PDB file of C-alpha atoms in Angstrom:
ATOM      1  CA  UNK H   1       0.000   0.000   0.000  1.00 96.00           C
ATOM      2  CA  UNK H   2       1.064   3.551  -0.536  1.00 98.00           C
ATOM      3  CA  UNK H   3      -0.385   6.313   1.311  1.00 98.00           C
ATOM      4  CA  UNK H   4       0.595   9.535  -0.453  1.00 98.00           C
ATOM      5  CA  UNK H   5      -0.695  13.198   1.694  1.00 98.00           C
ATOM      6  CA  UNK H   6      -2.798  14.772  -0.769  1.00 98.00           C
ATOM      7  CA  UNK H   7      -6.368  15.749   0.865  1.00 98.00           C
ATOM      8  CA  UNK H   8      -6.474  18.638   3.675  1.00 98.00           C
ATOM      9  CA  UNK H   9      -8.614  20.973   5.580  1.00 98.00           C
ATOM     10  CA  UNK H  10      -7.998  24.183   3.674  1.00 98.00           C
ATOM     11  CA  UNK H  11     -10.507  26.416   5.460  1.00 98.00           C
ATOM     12  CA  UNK H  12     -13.567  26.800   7.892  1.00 97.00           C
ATOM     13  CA  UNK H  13     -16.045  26.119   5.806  1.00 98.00           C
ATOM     14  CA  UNK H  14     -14.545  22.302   5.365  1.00 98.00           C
ATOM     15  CA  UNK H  15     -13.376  22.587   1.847  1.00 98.00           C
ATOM     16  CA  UNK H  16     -10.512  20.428   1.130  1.00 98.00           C
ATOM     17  CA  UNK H  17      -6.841  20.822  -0.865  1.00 98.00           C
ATOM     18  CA  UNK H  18      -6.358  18.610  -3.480  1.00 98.00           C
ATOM     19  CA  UNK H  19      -3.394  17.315  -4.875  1.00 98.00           C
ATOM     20  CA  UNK H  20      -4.316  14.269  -6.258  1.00 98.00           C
ATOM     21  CA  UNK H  21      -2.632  12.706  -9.621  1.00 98.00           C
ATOM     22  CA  UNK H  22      -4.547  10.259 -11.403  1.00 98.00           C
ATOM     23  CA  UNK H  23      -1.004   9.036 -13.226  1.00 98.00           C
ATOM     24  CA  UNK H  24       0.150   8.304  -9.901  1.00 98.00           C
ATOM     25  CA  UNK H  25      -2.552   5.605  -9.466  1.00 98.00           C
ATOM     26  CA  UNK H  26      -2.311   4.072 -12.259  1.00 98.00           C
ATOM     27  CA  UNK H  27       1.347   3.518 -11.907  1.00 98.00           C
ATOM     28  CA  UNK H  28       0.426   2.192  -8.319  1.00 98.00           C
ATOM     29  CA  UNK H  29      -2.022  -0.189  -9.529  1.00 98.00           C
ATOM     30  CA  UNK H  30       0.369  -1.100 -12.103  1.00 98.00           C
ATOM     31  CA  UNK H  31       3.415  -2.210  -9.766  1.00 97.00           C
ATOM     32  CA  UNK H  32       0.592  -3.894  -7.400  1.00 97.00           C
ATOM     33  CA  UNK H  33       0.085  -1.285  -4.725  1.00 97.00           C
ATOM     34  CA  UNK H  34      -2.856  -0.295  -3.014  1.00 98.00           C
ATOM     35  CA  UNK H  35      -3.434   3.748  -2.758  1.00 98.00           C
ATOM     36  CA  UNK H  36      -5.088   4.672   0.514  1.00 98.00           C
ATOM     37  CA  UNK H  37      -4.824   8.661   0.142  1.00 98.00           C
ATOM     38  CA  UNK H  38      -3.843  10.203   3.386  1.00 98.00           C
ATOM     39  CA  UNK H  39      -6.353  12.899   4.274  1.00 98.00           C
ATOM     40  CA  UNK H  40      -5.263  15.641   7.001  1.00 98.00           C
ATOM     41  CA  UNK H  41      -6.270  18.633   9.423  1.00 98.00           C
ATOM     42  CA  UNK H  42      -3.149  20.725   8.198  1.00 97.00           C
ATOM     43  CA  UNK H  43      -2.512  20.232  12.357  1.00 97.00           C
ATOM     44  CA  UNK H  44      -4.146  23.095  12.931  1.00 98.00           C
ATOM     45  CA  UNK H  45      -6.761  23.124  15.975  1.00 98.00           C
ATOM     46  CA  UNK H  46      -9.043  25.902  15.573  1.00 98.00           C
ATOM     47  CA  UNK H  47      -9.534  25.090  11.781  1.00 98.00           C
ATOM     48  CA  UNK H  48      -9.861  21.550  12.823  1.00 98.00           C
ATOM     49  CA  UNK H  49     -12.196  22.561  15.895  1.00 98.00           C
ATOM     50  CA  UNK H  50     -14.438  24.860  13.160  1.00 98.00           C
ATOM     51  CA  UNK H  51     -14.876  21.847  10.704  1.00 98.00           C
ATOM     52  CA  UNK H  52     -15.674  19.211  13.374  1.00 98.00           C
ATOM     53  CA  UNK H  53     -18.230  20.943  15.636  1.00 98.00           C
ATOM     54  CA  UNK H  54     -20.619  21.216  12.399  1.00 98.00           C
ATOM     55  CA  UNK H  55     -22.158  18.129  10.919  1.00 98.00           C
ATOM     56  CA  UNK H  56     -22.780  19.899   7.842  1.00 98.00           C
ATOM     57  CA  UNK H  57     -18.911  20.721   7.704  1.00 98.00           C
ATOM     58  CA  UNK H  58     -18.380  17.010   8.796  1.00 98.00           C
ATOM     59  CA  UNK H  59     -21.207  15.776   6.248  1.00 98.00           C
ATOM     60  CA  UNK H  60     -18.791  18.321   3.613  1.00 98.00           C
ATOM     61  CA  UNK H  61     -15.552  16.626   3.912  1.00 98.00           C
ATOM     62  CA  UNK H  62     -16.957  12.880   4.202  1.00 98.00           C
ATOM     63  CA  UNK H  63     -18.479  13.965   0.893  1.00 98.00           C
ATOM     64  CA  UNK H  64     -15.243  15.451  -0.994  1.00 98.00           C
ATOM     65  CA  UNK H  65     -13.413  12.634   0.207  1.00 98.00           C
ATOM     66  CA  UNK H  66     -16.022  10.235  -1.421  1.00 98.00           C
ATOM     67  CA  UNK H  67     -16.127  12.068  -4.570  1.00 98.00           C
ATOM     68  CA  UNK H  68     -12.594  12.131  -4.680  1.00 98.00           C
ATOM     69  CA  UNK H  69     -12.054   8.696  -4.212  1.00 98.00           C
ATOM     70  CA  UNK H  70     -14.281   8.153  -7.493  1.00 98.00           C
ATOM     71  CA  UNK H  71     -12.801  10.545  -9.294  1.00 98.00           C
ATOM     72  CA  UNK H  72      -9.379   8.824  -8.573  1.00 98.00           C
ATOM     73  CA  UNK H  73      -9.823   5.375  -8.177  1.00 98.00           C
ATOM     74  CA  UNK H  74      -8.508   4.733  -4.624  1.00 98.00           C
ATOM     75  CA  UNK H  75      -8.730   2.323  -2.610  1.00 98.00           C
ATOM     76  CA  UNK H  76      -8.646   3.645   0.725  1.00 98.00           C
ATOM     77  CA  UNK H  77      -8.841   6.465   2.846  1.00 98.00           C
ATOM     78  CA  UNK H  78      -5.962   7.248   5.717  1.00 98.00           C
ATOM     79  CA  UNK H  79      -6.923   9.721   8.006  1.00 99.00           C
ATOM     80  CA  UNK H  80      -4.419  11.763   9.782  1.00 98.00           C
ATOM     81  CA  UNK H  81      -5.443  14.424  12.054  1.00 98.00           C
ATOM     82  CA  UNK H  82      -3.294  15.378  14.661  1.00 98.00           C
ATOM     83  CA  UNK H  83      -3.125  18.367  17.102  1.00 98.00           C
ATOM     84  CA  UNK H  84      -6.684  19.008  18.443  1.00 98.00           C
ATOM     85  CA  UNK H  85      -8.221  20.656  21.118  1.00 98.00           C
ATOM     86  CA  UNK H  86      -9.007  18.112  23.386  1.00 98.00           C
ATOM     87  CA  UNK H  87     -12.865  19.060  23.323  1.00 98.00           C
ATOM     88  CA  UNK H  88     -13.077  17.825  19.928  1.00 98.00           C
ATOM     89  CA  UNK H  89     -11.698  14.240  20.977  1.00 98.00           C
ATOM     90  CA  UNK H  90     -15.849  13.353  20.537  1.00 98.00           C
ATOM     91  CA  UNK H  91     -16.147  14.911  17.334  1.00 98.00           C
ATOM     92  CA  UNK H  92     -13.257  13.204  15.969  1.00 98.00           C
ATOM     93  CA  UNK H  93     -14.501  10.018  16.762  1.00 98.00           C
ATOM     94  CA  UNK H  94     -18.104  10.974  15.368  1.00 98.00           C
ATOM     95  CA  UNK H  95     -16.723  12.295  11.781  1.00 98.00           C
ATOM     96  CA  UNK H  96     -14.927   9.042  11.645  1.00 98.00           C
ATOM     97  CA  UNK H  97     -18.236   7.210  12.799  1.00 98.00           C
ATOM     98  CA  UNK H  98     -20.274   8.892  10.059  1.00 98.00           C
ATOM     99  CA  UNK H  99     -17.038   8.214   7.457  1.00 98.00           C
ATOM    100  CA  UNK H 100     -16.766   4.657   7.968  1.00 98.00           C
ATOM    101  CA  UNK H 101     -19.877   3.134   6.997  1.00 98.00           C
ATOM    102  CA  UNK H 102     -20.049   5.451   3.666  1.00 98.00           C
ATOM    103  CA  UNK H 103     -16.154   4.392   2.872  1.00 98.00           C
ATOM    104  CA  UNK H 104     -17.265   0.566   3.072  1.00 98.00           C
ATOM    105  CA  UNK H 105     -20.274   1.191   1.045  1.00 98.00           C
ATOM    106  CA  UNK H 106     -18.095   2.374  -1.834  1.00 98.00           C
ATOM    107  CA  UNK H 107     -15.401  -0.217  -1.305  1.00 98.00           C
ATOM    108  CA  UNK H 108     -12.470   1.744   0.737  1.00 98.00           C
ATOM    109  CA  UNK H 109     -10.233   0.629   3.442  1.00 98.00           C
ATOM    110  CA  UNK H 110     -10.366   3.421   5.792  1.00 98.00           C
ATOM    111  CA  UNK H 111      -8.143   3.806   8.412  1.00 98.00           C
ATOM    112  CA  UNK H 112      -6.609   6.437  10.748  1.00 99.00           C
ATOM    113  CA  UNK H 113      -3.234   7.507  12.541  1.00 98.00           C
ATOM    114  CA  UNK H 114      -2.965   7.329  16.391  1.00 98.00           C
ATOM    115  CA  UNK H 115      -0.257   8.307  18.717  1.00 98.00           C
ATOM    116  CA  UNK H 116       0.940   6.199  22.054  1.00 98.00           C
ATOM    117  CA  UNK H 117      -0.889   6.890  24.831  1.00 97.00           C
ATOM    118  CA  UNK H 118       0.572   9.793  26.763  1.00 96.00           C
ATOM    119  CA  UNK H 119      -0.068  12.813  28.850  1.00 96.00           C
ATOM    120  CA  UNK H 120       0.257  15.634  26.077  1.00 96.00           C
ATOM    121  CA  UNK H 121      -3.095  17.070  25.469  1.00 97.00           C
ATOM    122  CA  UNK H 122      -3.451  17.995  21.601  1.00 98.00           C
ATOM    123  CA  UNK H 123      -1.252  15.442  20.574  1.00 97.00           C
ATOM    124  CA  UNK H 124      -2.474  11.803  22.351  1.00 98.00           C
ATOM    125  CA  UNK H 125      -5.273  12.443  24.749  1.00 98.00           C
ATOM    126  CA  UNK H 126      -7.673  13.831  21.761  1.00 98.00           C
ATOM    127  CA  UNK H 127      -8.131   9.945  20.473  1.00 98.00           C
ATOM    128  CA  UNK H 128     -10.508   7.816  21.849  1.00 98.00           C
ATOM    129  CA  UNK H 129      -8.659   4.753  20.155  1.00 98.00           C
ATOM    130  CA  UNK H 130     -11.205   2.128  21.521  1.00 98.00           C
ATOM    131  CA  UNK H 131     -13.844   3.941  19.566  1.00 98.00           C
ATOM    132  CA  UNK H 132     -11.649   4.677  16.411  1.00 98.00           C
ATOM    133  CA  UNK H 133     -11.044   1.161  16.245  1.00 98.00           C
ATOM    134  CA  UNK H 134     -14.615   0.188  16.230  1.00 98.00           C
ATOM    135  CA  UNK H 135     -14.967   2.204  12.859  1.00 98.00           C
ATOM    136  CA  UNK H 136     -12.371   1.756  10.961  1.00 98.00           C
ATOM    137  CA  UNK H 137     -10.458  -1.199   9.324  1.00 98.00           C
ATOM    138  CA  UNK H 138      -6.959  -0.475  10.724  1.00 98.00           C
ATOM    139  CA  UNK H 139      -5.055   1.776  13.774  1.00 98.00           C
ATOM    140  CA  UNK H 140      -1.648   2.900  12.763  1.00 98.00           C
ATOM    141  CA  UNK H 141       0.016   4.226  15.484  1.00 98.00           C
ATOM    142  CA  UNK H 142       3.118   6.593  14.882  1.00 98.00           C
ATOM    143  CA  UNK H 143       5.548   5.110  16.829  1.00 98.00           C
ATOM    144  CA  UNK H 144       8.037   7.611  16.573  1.00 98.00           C
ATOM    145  CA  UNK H 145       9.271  10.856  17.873  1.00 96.00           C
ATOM    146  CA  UNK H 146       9.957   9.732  21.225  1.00 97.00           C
ATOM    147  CA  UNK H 147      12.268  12.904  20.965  1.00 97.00           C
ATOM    148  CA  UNK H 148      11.074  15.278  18.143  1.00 95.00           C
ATOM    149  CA  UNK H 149      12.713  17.734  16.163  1.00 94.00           C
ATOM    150  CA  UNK H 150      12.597  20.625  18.904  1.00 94.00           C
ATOM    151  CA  UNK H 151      13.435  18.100  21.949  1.00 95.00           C
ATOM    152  CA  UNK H 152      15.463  19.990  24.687  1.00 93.00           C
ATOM    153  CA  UNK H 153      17.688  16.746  25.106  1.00 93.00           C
ATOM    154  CA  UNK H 154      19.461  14.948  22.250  1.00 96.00           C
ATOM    155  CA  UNK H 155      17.740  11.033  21.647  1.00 97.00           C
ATOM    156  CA  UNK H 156      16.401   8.128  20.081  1.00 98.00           C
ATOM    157  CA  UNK H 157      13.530   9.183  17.521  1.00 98.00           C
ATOM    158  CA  UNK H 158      12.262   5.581  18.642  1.00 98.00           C
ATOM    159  CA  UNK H 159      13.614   3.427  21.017  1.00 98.00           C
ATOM    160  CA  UNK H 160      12.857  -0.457  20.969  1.00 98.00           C
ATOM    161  CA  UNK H 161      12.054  -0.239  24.881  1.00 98.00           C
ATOM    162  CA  UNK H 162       9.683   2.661  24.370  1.00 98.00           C
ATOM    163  CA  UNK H 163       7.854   1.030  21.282  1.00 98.00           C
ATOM    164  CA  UNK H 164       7.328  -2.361  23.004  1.00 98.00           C
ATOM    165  CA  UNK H 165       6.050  -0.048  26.718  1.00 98.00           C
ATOM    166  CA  UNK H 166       3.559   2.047  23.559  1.00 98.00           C
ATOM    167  CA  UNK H 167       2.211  -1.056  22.040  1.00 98.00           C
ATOM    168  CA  UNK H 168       1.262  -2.871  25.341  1.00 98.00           C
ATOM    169  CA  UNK H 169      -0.503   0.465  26.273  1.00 98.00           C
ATOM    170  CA  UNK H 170      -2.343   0.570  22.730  1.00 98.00           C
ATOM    171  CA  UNK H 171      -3.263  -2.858  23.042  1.00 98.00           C
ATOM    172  CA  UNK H 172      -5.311  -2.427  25.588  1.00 98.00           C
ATOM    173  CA  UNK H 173      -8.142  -0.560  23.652  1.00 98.00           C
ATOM    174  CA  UNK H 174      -6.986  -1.710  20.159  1.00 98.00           C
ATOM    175  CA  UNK H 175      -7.146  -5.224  18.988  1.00 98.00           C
ATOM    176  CA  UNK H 176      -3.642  -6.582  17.221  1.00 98.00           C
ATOM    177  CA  UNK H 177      -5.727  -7.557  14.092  1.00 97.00           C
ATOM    178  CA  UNK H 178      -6.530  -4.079  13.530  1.00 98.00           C
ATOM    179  CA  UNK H 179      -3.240  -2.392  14.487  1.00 98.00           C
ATOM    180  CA  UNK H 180      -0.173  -1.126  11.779  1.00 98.00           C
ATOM    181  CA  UNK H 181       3.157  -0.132  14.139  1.00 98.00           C
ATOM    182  CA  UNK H 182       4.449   2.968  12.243  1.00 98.00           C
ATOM    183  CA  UNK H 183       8.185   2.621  11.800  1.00 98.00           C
ATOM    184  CA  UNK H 184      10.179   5.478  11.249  1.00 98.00           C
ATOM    185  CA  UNK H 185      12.721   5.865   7.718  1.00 98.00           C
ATOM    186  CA  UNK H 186      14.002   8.829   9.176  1.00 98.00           C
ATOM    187  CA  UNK H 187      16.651   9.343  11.936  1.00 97.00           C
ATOM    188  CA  UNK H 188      17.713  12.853  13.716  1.00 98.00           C
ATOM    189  CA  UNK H 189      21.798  13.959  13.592  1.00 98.00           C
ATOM    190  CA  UNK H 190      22.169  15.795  16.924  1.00 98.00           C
ATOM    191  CA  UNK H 191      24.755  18.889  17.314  1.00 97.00           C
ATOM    192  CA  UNK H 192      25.386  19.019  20.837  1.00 95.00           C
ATOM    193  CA  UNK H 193      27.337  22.155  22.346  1.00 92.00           C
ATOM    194  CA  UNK H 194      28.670  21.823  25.692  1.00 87.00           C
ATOM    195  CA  UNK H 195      28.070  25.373  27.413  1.00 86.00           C
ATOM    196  CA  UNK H 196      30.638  26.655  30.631  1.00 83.00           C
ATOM    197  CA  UNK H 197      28.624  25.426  33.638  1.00 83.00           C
ATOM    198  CA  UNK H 198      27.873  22.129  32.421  1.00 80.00           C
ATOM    199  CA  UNK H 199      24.701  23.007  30.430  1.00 86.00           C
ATOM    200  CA  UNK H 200      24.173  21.708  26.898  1.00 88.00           C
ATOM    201  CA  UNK H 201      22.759  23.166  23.506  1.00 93.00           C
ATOM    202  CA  UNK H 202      21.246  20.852  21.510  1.00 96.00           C
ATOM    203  CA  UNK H 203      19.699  21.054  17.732  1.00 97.00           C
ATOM    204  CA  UNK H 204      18.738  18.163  15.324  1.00 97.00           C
ATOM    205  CA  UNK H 205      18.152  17.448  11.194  1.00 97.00           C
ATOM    206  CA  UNK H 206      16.482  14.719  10.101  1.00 98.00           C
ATOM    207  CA  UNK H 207      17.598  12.541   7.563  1.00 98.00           C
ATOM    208  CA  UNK H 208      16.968   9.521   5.405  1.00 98.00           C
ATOM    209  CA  UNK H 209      18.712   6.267   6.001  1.00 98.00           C
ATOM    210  CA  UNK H 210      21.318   6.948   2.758  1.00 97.00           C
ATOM    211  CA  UNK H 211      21.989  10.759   3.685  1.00 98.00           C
ATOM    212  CA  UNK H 212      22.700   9.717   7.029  1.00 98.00           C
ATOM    213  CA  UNK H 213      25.037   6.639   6.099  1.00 97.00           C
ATOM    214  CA  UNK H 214      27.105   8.967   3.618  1.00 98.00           C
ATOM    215  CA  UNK H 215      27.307  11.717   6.380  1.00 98.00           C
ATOM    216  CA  UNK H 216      28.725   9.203   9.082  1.00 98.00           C
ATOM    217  CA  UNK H 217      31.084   7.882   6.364  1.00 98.00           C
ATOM    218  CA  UNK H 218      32.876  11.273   5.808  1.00 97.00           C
ATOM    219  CA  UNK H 219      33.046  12.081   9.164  1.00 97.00           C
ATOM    220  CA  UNK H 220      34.715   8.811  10.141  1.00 97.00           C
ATOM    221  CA  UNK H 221      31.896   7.959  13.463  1.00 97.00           C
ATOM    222  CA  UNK H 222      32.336   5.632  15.328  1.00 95.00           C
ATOM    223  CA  UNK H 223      29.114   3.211  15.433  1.00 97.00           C
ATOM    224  CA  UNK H 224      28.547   0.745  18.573  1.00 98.00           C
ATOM    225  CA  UNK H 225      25.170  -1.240  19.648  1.00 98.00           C
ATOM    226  CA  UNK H 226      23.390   0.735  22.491  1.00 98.00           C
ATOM    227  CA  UNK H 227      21.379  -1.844  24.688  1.00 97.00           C
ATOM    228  CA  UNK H 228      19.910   0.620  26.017  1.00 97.00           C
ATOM    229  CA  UNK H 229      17.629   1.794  22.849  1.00 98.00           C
ATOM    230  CA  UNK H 230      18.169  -1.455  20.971  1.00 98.00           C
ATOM    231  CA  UNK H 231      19.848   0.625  17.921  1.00 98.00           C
ATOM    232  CA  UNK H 232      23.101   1.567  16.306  1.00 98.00           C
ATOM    233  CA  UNK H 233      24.392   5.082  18.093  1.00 98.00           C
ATOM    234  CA  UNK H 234      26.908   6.470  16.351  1.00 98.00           C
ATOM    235  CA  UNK H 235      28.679   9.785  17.188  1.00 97.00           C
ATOM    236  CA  UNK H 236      32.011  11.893  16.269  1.00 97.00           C
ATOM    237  CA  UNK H 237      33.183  15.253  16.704  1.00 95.00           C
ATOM    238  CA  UNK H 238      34.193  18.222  14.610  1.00 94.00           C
ATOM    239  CA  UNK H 239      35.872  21.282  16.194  1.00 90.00           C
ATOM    240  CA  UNK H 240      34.397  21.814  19.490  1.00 88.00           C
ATOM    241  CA  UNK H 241      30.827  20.764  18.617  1.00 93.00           C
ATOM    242  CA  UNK H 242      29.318  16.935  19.007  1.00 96.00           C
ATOM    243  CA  UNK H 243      27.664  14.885  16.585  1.00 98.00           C
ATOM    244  CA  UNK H 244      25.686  11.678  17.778  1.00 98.00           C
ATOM    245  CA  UNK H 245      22.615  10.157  15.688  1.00 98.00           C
ATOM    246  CA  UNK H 246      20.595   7.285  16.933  1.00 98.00           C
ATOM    247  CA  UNK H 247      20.364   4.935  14.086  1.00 98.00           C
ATOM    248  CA  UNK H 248      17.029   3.414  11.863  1.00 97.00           C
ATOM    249  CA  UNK H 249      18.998   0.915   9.472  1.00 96.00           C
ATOM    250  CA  UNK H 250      18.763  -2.907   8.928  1.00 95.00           C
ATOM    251  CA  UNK H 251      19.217  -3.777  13.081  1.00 95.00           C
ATOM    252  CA  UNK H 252      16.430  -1.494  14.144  1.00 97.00           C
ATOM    253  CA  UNK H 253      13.842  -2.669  11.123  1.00 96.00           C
ATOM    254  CA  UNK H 254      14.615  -6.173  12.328  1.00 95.00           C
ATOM    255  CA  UNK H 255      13.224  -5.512  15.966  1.00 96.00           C
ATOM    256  CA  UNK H 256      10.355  -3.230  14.768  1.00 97.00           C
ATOM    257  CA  UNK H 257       9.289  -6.220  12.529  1.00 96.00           C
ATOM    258  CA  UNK H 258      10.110  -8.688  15.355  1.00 96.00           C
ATOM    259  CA  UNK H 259       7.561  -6.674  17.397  1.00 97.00           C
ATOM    260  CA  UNK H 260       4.323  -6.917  14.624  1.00 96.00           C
ATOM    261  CA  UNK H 261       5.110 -10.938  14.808  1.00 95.00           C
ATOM    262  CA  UNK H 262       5.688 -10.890  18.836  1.00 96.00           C
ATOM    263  CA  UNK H 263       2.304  -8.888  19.152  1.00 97.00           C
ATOM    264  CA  UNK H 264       0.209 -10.434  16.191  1.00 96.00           C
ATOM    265  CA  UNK H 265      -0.342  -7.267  14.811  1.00 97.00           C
ATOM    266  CA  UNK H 266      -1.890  -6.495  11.661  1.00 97.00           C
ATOM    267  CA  UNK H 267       1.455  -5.108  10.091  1.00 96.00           C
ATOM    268  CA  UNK H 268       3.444  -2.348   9.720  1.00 97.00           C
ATOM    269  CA  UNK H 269       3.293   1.212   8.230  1.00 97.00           C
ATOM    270  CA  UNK H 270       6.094   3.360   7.713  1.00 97.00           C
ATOM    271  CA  UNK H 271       6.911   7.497   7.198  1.00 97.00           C
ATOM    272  CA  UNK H 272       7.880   7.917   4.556  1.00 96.00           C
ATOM    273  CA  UNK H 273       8.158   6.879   1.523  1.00 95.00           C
ATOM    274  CA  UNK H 274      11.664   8.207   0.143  1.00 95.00           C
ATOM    275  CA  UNK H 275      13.793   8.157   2.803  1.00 97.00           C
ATOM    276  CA  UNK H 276      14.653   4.184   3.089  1.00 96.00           C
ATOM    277  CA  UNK H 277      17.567   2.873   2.204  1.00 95.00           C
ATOM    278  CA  UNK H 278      16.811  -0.211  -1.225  1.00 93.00           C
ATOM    279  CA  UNK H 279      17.700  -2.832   0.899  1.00 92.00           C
ATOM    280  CA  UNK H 280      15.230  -3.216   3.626  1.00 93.00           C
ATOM    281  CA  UNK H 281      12.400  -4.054   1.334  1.00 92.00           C
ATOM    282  CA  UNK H 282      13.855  -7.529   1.507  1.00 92.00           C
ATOM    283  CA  UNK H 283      13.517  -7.407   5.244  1.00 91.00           C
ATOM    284  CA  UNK H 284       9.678  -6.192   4.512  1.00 91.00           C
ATOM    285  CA  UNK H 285       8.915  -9.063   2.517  1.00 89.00           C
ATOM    286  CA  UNK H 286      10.882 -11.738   4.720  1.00 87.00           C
ATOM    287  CA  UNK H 287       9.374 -10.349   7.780  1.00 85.00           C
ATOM    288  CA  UNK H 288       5.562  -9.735   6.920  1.00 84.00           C
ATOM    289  CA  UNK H 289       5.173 -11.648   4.226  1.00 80.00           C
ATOM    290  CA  UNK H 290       6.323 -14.801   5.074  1.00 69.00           C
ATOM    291  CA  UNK H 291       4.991 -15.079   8.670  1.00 61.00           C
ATOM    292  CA  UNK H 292       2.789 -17.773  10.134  1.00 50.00           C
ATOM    293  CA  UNK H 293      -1.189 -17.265  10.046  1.00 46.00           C
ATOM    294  CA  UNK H 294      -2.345 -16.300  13.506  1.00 48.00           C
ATOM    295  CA  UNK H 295      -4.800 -18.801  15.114  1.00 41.00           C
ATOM    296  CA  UNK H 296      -8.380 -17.259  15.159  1.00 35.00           C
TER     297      UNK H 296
END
């Protein structure tokens, strides 16, 4: 399946941005994929909160997005609104109620993106994941940014130990059949300034797994197996400034896949597209593909 981001809330009045390309499906359906267009809220709460207090604005979108799916011949529907007000946590869950028996009517997988559980506000407590997963055909839960882009402390965009500690939480309101674990294709290189007084600067760049590889290569880091976060760290220094990335490659998409097989899940998603190295399709296919059917 490919999920390419082409719907989005573009105003109040719940008219959507669209950049969908025909072309593109067709050359999806021609290699085999799936296309389950990714609609989102452009993670913006008051235009979100505007759209989904209205069922007329609600009835809008569900409307666009079945047109759309016509007009383009998809085959699903991905959901991905993030950063709500936490009063709309209801409303989410009812525009996805009145979604998902329209989507199945016309044929569409419909599913929608979840974060762990956690105290932040806008960002986890606004799902009511038991009742998303009622609805819709599949959960993905983005299981990464453990530390974002902004993070005061240099770290792991996903940690094995904090995936495993997310998915026994999810699992409690989700069932494994219905739940994708989002892997991350991108890792974050963290400059790290040590300041008189002991305090530290810290600022990250994401990159892809080749632009990362190539960087480490010229800069001659050192790489060693952290137990701690179950991944490759690798660090080095230039001048008086310190580099250290936590590494997505081959040994961390081995233990994200182990996970989907240790937990029965449904399978795996991943963000995004692009910024994986060639080789760990074959870990894809040896690792989903080839697993044993779950006893029902």
């Amino acid at each position: 399946v490919v999920s390419p981001t082409w719907f989005s809330l573009r105003n109040e009045e719940g008219d959507l941005s669209n950049l969908a390309d025909l072309h593109y499906v067709n050359w999806a359906h021609a290699q085999g994929y799936q296309v389950w267009a990714l609609v989102s809220n452009s993670f913006d709460r008051d235009l979100t909160a505007s759209v989904l207090r209205s069922s007329e604005k609600r009835e809008k979108v569900i409307g666009q997005l079945l047109a759309f799916s016509q007009l383009y011949d998809l085959d699903g529907i991905n959901v991905d609104f993030e950063n709500m007000h936490l009063q709309d946590r209801d409303n989410f869950t009812q525009f996805i109620r009145e979604l998902a028996p329209l989507a199945r009517e016309q044929g569409l997988t419909l599913s929608v993106d979840v974060t762990f559980k956690s105290s932040n506000i806008n960002w986890s407590q606004i799902y009511d994941r038991k009742a998303l997963a009622e609805s819709v055909d599949y959960v993905m839960v983005m299981a990464y940014d453990e530390h974002w882009g902004t993070s005061p402390v240099a770290g792991s965009v996903s940690s094995l130990p904090w995936v495993e500690r997310g998915l026994q939480g999810i699992l409690q309101e989700v069932p494994a059949d219905k739940l994708l674990l989002g892997i991350p294709f991108y890792t974050r290189l963290w400059e790290i300034e040590y300041l008189e007084g002991g305090s530290e600067k810290v600022s990250s760049r994401a990159y892809g797994m080749d632009r990362i590889k190539s960087i480490l290569e010229e800069a001659g880091a050192q790489i060693t197996f952290c137990e701690e976060s179950g991944q490759n760290v690798a660090a080095y220094q230039q001048g008086d400034k310190y580099y250290k990335v936590w590494l997505e490659d081959l040994t961390s998409l081995e233990s994200r896949l182990a996970l989907v097989e240790k937990y029965g899940l449904a399978g795996a998603a991943a963000w995004r597209r692009g910024f994986e190295s060639s080789e760990i399709w074959n870990i894809f296919d040896a690792c989903l593909n080839n697993r044993r059917p779950k006893n029902k």
